[in-house]
Amino acid sequence: MQHLYTPGPVDVPLSSRLAGAGPMISHRGEEWSQLLEEIGNRLGSLLEAEGPVILLPGSGTGALEALTANLVTPGSEVISFSCGTFGDRFREIVSRRGARIVAVDAPRGGGFTREEIRDALKSHPRAEAILLTHNETSTGVANPLEELLSEIPAEGPLVLVDAVSSLGAMPCYPMEWSIDGLASCSQKGLLAPPGLSVVYLSERAWEKAGRTICTSYFFDLPLHRKLLQKRRPQNPFTPPVSTFYSLAASLRYLEDYGYRSWFARTRRSARSFEAACEQMGLKLFIREEGFRSPVMTALEIPSEKGGHMKQALEEIGITVAQGQGNNSATLRIAHYNPGGWPEICLLAGGVFGAAKRCGLDVKDGFLEKAWDIWNSEGDGTC
Ligand SMILES: *Cc1c(COP(=O)(O)O)cnc(C)c1O
């Protein structure tokens, strides 16, 4: 049996996999409209936000592309905060749209502070938008978005956020935090198969989109919104019906558990597993605890051993992700659909065995450390 711990795609609940096997129906019929309504309501309660959530055939990158095509004006100034590969990707997409990029880069394995946001805004008062990553999956940095965004005045630049690896797995409240454009996808925190881009816009972002010429017909968000807001909601183009079925089931699964309890659950697993890794003597990639992702563990393994570790884990049935270049962690292990304490033992035991096999000098006593943190983290809500 293979255990999947990559930061996307993630292990999907059985109910979601089975739902995907449902019959094809017409996407112009009543049944489809009801499904769209149900998914919209559930996403609204996850985001604790009003207004439509747009689902487009695509992936996380597609959602970033959709935000860019609808909200970035060619020639405008955009401040791009990046802490890794995905921050760089968002920057590249916006740059291809013809924006003038002001690049602000975090140090390797670091995130951003309020001061950095404030300074960048002061130096670039004409910026039309800023780009931020919520959870940078290449390094395992989670930016304290709520705190960072409190620095941005209401008439300030549009705030566009890559929430591709955070939505569903950790608190993310675009309305309360004043995010103008949020991009995500189906196959990470939402626990569904790949295939859907998820986009949410604030009221002022919808106004901006109405004034912006979107050169993409497929990603024309106002067009999607118009059909979604009909008495019987619809999509402009043929949607991936099976993935919608699965997404609805995954959202039911998360909602039944309780979103906030779920966030506490992913976090508890990550922290407990990380305590085990540290006890073994393995190095966590993110030094500053406050920046550590609550849903992904990033390890820094000596470069020649990193690839071997992934291979050694694969051989015992555990699939994890390798690094993504120089600024990335060498081994990345995600906790999107956490299986509780037994799973921590499986993962920690697996990493211990693989590290030994690779000739790393790892210490024992790690389950005891993990158990301590498991209990002190508790399963309270966050
Ligand atoms: C996975 C990921 C992406 C890209 O998503 P795709 O679905 O592979 O297109 C973008 N940003 C972040 C932070 C991610 O984790």
Coordinates of C-alpha atoms and ligand atoms in Angstrom, one line a residue:
M1 CA 0.0 0.0 0.0
Q2 CA 1.3 3.4 -1.0
H3 CA 0.8 6.4 1.4
L4 CA 0.6 9.8 -0.3
Y5 CA 2.1 12.8 1.6
T6 CA 2.9 15.2 -1.2
P7 CA 1.6 18.8 -0.9
G8 CA -0.8 18.1 -3.7
P9 CA -2.5 16.1 -5.0
V10 CA -3.5 14.8 -1.5
D11 CA -5.2 11.7 -0.2
V12 CA -8.9 12.1 -1.0
P13 CA -11.7 10.8 1.3
L14 CA -13.4 7.7 0.1
S15 CA -16.8 9.5 -0.1
S16 CA -15.2 11.9 -2.5
R17 CA -13.7 9.2 -4.7
L18 CA -17.0 7.4 -4.9
A19 CA -18.9 10.6 -5.7
G20 CA -16.7 11.0 -8.7
A21 CA -18.1 7.9 -10.2
G22 CA -21.6 9.4 -10.4
P23 CA -23.5 9.5 -13.7
M24 CA -23.0 12.3 -16.3
I25 CA -25.8 14.8 -16.2
S26 CA -26.6 17.8 -18.4
H27 CA -24.8 20.9 -17.1
R28 CA -27.8 22.9 -18.3
G29 CA -30.3 21.1 -16.0
E30 CA -31.9 21.7 -12.6
E31 CA -29.8 19.0 -10.9
W32 CA -26.6 20.7 -11.9
S33 CA -27.8 24.1 -10.7
Q34 CA -28.5 22.6 -7.3
L35 CA -25.0 21.1 -7.1
L36 CA -23.5 24.5 -8.0
E37 CA -25.5 26.1 -5.3
E38 CA -24.5 23.6 -2.7
I39 CA -20.8 23.9 -3.5
G40 CA -21.1 27.7 -3.5
N41 CA -22.7 27.7 -0.1
R42 CA -20.2 25.3 1.4
L43 CA -17.3 27.3 0.0
G44 CA -18.9 30.5 1.4
S45 CA -19.0 29.0 4.9
L46 CA -15.4 27.8 4.6
L47 CA -14.3 31.3 3.6
E48 CA -16.8 32.9 6.0
A49 CA -17.5 35.3 3.1
E50 CA -20.3 36.5 1.0
G51 CA -20.3 36.7 -2.8
P52 CA -19.7 34.1 -5.4
V53 CA -16.8 31.7 -5.4
I54 CA -15.9 30.9 -9.0
L55 CA -14.8 27.4 -10.0
L56 CA -13.0 27.1 -13.3
P57 CA -11.6 24.0 -15.0
G58 CA -7.9 24.2 -14.2
S59 CA -5.3 24.0 -11.4
G60 CA -3.9 26.5 -8.8
T61 CA -1.8 28.1 -11.6
G62 CA -5.0 28.6 -13.6
A63 CA -6.5 30.5 -10.6
L64 CA -3.5 32.7 -10.5
E65 CA -3.8 33.3 -14.2
A66 CA -7.5 34.1 -13.8
L67 CA -6.8 36.8 -11.1
T68 CA -4.1 38.3 -13.3
A69 CA -6.1 38.4 -16.5
N70 CA -9.0 40.1 -14.7
L71 CA -7.4 42.4 -12.2
V72 CA -4.0 43.5 -13.5
T73 CA -3.7 46.3 -16.0
P74 CA -0.8 46.2 -18.5
G75 CA 1.7 48.9 -17.6
S76 CA 0.7 49.2 -14.0
E77 CA 3.0 48.8 -11.0
V78 CA 2.7 45.7 -9.0
I79 CA 4.6 44.8 -5.8
S80 CA 5.4 41.1 -5.7
F81 CA 6.4 39.6 -2.4
S82 CA 7.9 36.2 -2.9
C83 CA 9.3 33.6 -0.5
G84 CA 10.0 30.9 -3.0
T85 CA 9.1 29.1 -6.2
F86 CA 5.4 29.8 -6.1
G87 CA 5.8 33.4 -5.3
D88 CA 8.2 33.6 -8.3
R89 CA 5.6 31.9 -10.5
F90 CA 2.8 34.4 -9.6
R91 CA 5.3 37.2 -10.3
E92 CA 6.1 35.7 -13.7
I93 CA 2.4 35.4 -14.6
V94 CA 1.7 39.0 -13.7
S95 CA 4.8 40.2 -15.5
R96 CA 3.7 38.4 -18.7
R97 CA 0.5 40.5 -18.4
G98 CA 2.7 43.5 -18.9
A99 CA 2.8 44.9 -15.4
R100 CA 5.9 46.6 -14.0
I101 CA 7.1 44.4 -11.2
V102 CA 8.6 45.7 -7.9
A103 CA 10.2 42.5 -6.5
V104 CA 10.5 42.0 -2.8
D105 CA 12.2 38.7 -1.9
A106 CA 12.2 37.0 1.5
P107 CA 15.5 35.5 2.7
R108 CA 15.9 31.7 2.1
G109 CA 13.4 30.0 4.3
G110 CA 11.9 33.2 5.6
G111 CA 8.5 35.0 5.4
F112 CA 7.4 38.6 5.6
T113 CA 6.8 41.1 8.4
R114 CA 4.5 44.0 8.8
E115 CA 7.4 46.4 8.5
E116 CA 8.4 45.0 5.1
I117 CA 4.8 45.5 3.8
R118 CA 4.7 49.0 5.2
D119 CA 8.1 50.0 3.7
A120 CA 7.2 48.7 0.3
L121 CA 3.9 50.5 0.2
K122 CA 5.6 53.7 1.3
S123 CA 8.2 53.5 -1.4
H124 CA 5.7 52.6 -4.1
P125 CA 2.6 54.6 -3.4
R126 CA 1.3 54.2 -7.0
A127 CA 1.2 50.4 -6.9
E128 CA -2.0 49.0 -8.2
A129 CA -1.7 45.6 -6.7
I130 CA 0.4 43.5 -4.3
L131 CA 1.0 39.8 -4.6
L132 CA 1.5 37.6 -1.6
T133 CA 1.7 33.8 -1.0
H134 CA -0.3 32.5 2.0
N135 CA 1.5 29.2 2.4
E136 CA 4.7 28.9 0.2
T137 CA 4.8 25.2 -0.5
S138 CA 8.4 25.1 -1.8
T139 CA 9.8 26.2 1.5
G140 CA 7.0 25.5 4.1
V141 CA 6.6 29.2 5.1
A142 CA 3.2 30.3 6.1
N143 CA 2.9 34.1 6.1
P144 CA 0.9 35.7 8.9
L145 CA -1.6 37.1 6.4
E146 CA -4.1 38.7 8.7
E147 CA -1.3 40.6 10.5
L148 CA 0.4 41.6 7.2
L149 CA -2.8 42.8 5.6
S150 CA -3.7 45.0 8.5
E151 CA -1.0 47.3 7.2
I152 CA -2.8 48.0 3.9
P153 CA -5.3 50.9 3.9
A154 CA -8.8 50.3 2.5
E155 CA -8.0 52.5 -0.6
G156 CA -4.6 50.8 -1.0
P157 CA -3.5 48.5 -3.8
L158 CA -5.5 45.4 -4.5
V159 CA -4.3 42.5 -2.5
L160 CA -3.9 39.3 -4.6
V161 CA -3.2 36.1 -2.6
D162 CA -2.0 32.7 -3.7
A163 CA -3.9 30.5 -1.3
V164 CA -3.4 27.4 -3.4
S165 CA -1.9 25.3 -0.6
S166 CA -3.7 26.9 2.3
L167 CA -7.4 27.0 1.6
G168 CA -9.2 24.2 3.5
A169 CA -6.2 23.3 5.6
M170 CA -5.7 26.5 7.7
P171 CA -7.7 29.6 8.6
C172 CA -8.1 31.8 5.5
Y173 CA -10.7 34.5 5.6
P174 CA -10.6 36.8 2.6
M175 CA -13.5 39.1 3.7
E176 CA -12.3 39.6 7.3
W177 CA -8.7 40.0 6.2
S178 CA -9.4 42.2 3.2
I179 CA -8.1 40.1 0.5
D180 CA -9.2 41.3 -2.9
G181 CA -8.4 38.3 -5.1
L182 CA -7.9 34.8 -3.7
A183 CA -6.6 31.9 -5.8
S184 CA -6.8 28.2 -4.9
C185 CA -7.5 24.8 -6.3
S186 CA -9.3 21.5 -5.7
Q187 CA -6.5 19.1 -5.0
K188 CA -4.8 20.4 -1.8
G189 CA -6.6 21.6 1.3
L190 CA -10.0 21.0 -0.3
L191 CA -9.3 17.3 -0.4
A192 CA -10.7 16.7 -3.9
P193 CA -9.1 15.4 -7.1
P194 CA -7.1 17.8 -9.3
G195 CA -9.1 19.7 -12.0
L196 CA -10.6 22.8 -10.5
S197 CA -9.3 26.4 -10.0
V198 CA -11.0 28.3 -7.2
V199 CA -11.2 32.1 -7.3
Y200 CA -12.8 34.6 -4.9
L201 CA -13.0 38.4 -5.4
S202 CA -13.9 41.2 -3.0
E203 CA -16.5 43.8 -3.9
R204 CA -13.9 46.3 -5.1
A205 CA -12.1 43.6 -7.1
W206 CA -15.3 42.8 -9.0
E207 CA -15.6 46.6 -9.7
K208 CA -12.0 46.6 -11.0
A209 CA -12.7 43.4 -13.1
G210 CA -15.7 45.2 -14.6
R211 CA -13.4 48.0 -15.8
T212 CA -10.5 45.8 -17.0
I213 CA -10.3 44.3 -20.4
C214 CA -9.8 40.6 -19.9
T215 CA -8.0 39.2 -22.9
S216 CA -8.9 35.7 -21.9
Y217 CA -12.3 34.6 -23.0
F218 CA -12.2 31.3 -20.9
F219 CA -11.1 33.1 -17.7
D220 CA -13.4 36.1 -18.0
L221 CA -14.5 36.2 -14.4
P222 CA -17.5 38.6 -14.8
L223 CA -18.9 36.2 -17.4
H224 CA -18.6 33.3 -15.0
R225 CA -20.2 35.4 -12.3
K226 CA -23.1 36.5 -14.5
L227 CA -24.1 32.9 -15.2
L228 CA -23.5 31.8 -11.6
Q229 CA -25.9 34.4 -10.3
K230 CA -28.8 33.4 -12.5
R231 CA -31.8 32.0 -10.8
R232 CA -30.6 28.6 -11.9
P233 CA -26.8 28.9 -11.6
Q234 CA -24.7 27.7 -14.6
N235 CA -21.3 27.7 -16.1
P236 CA -20.5 29.4 -19.3
F237 CA -18.6 26.4 -20.6
T238 CA -18.8 22.6 -20.0
P239 CA -17.6 22.0 -16.5
P240 CA -15.6 18.9 -15.3
V241 CA -18.7 17.2 -13.9
S242 CA -17.0 14.4 -12.0
T243 CA -14.6 16.7 -10.2
F244 CA -17.5 18.9 -9.1
Y245 CA -19.2 15.8 -7.7
S246 CA -16.1 14.9 -5.7
L247 CA -15.5 18.4 -4.5
A248 CA -19.0 18.6 -3.2
A249 CA -18.4 15.4 -1.2
S250 CA -15.0 16.6 0.1
L251 CA -16.6 19.8 1.3
R252 CA -19.3 17.8 3.1
Y253 CA -16.6 15.8 4.7
L254 CA -14.7 18.9 6.0
E255 CA -17.9 20.7 7.0
D256 CA -19.1 17.6 9.0
Y257 CA -15.8 17.6 10.8
G258 CA -16.0 21.3 11.4
Y259 CA -13.6 23.6 9.5
R260 CA -11.9 25.1 12.6
S261 CA -11.5 21.7 14.3
W262 CA -10.0 20.5 11.0
F263 CA -7.4 23.3 10.9
A264 CA -6.4 22.4 14.5
R265 CA -6.1 18.8 13.4
T266 CA -3.7 19.4 10.5
R267 CA -1.6 21.7 12.7
R268 CA -1.4 19.2 15.5
S269 CA -0.1 16.6 13.1
A270 CA 2.5 18.9 11.6
R271 CA 3.8 20.0 15.0
S272 CA 3.9 16.6 16.5
F273 CA 5.7 15.1 13.5
E274 CA 8.1 18.0 13.5
A275 CA 9.0 17.3 17.1
A276 CA 9.8 13.7 16.1
C277 CA 12.1 14.9 13.3
E278 CA 13.9 17.4 15.6
Q279 CA 14.5 14.7 18.2
M280 CA 16.0 12.4 15.5
G281 CA 18.4 15.3 14.7
L282 CA 16.9 16.2 11.4
K283 CA 16.9 19.9 10.5
L284 CA 13.7 21.8 9.9
F285 CA 14.0 24.1 6.9
I286 CA 12.2 27.0 8.6
R287 CA 14.2 28.3 11.5
E288 CA 11.6 30.8 12.8
E289 CA 8.8 28.9 14.4
G290 CA 6.3 31.6 13.7
F291 CA 6.6 31.1 10.0
R292 CA 6.3 27.3 10.0
S293 CA 3.4 26.0 7.9
P294 CA 0.7 24.3 9.9
V295 CA 0.1 21.8 7.2
M296 CA 3.5 20.9 5.7
T297 CA 6.9 19.9 7.2
A298 CA 9.9 21.0 5.3
L299 CA 13.2 19.3 6.1
E300 CA 16.7 20.3 5.1
I301 CA 18.6 17.1 4.5
P302 CA 22.2 17.3 3.2
S303 CA 21.8 17.6 -0.6
E304 CA 23.3 14.3 -1.6
K305 CA 21.1 12.5 0.9
G306 CA 17.8 14.3 0.1
G307 CA 17.1 12.5 -3.1
H308 CA 18.0 9.2 -1.5
M309 CA 15.7 9.8 1.4
K310 CA 12.8 10.3 -1.0
Q311 CA 13.7 7.1 -2.8
A312 CA 14.1 5.2 0.5
L313 CA 10.7 6.4 1.7
E314 CA 9.2 5.4 -1.6
E315 CA 10.5 1.9 -1.3
I316 CA 8.7 1.4 2.1
G317 CA 5.4 2.8 0.7
I318 CA 5.6 6.5 1.6
T319 CA 5.5 9.1 -1.2
V320 CA 6.8 12.6 -0.3
A321 CA 8.0 15.6 -2.4
Q322 CA 11.5 16.5 -3.1
G323 CA 12.9 20.1 -3.3
Q324 CA 12.3 22.5 -6.1
G325 CA 15.7 24.2 -6.6
N326 CA 18.1 26.1 -4.5
N327 CA 15.8 28.0 -2.3
S328 CA 13.5 25.1 -1.6
A329 CA 13.5 22.6 1.3
T330 CA 15.0 19.2 0.3
L331 CA 12.2 17.1 1.6
R332 CA 8.5 18.1 1.9
I333 CA 5.9 16.1 3.8
A334 CA 2.3 17.3 3.8
H335 CA -0.4 16.8 6.4
Y336 CA -3.6 17.6 4.5
N337 CA -5.7 14.6 5.4
P338 CA -4.2 13.7 8.8
G339 CA -5.0 10.2 10.2
G340 CA -4.3 11.0 13.9
W341 CA -1.7 9.6 16.2
P342 CA -1.2 6.2 14.4
E343 CA -0.3 8.1 11.3
I344 CA 2.4 10.2 13.1
C345 CA 4.0 6.9 14.2
L346 CA 3.9 5.5 10.6
L347 CA 5.4 8.7 9.2
A348 CA 8.0 9.2 11.9
G349 CA 9.0 5.5 11.9
G350 CA 9.2 5.7 8.1
V351 CA 11.5 8.7 8.1
F352 CA 13.7 7.2 10.8
G353 CA 14.1 4.0 8.8
A354 CA 14.7 5.8 5.5
A355 CA 17.3 8.1 7.2
K356 CA 19.2 5.1 8.7
R357 CA 19.2 3.5 5.3
C358 CA 20.7 6.7 3.8
G359 CA 23.5 6.6 6.4
L360 CA 22.2 9.6 8.4
D361 CA 23.0 9.5 12.1
V362 CA 19.5 9.7 13.6
K363 CA 18.6 9.4 17.2
D364 CA 15.8 7.5 18.9
G365 CA 13.3 8.7 21.5
F366 CA 11.4 10.5 18.8
L367 CA 8.0 9.0 19.4
E368 CA 8.0 10.2 23.0
K369 CA 8.8 13.7 21.9
A370 CA 6.0 13.5 19.2
W371 CA 3.6 12.2 21.8
D372 CA 4.3 15.1 24.2
I373 CA 3.6 17.7 21.5
W374 CA 0.6 15.6 20.3
N375 CA -0.9 16.0 23.7
S376 CA 0.1 19.6 24.4
E377 CA -1.3 20.7 21.0
G378 CA -4.6 19.1 21.9
D379 CA -7.5 19.2 19.4
G380 CA -9.0 22.5 20.4
T381 CA -10.1 24.8 17.8
C382 CA -8.0 27.6 16.4
Ligands
LIG1 C1 0.6 23.8 -5.8 C2 0.8 25.3 -5.8 C3 0.6 26.1 -6.9 C4 0.4 25.5 -8.3 O1 -0.7 24.7 -8.3 P1 -1.1 23.8 -9.5 O2 -2.4 23.2 -9.1 O3 0.0 22.8 -9.6 O4 -1.2 24.6 -10.7 C5 0.7 27.4 -6.8 N1 1.0 28.0 -5.6 C6 1.2 27.3 -4.5 C7 1.5 28.0 -3.2 C8 1.1 25.9 -4.5 O5 1.3 25.1 -3.4

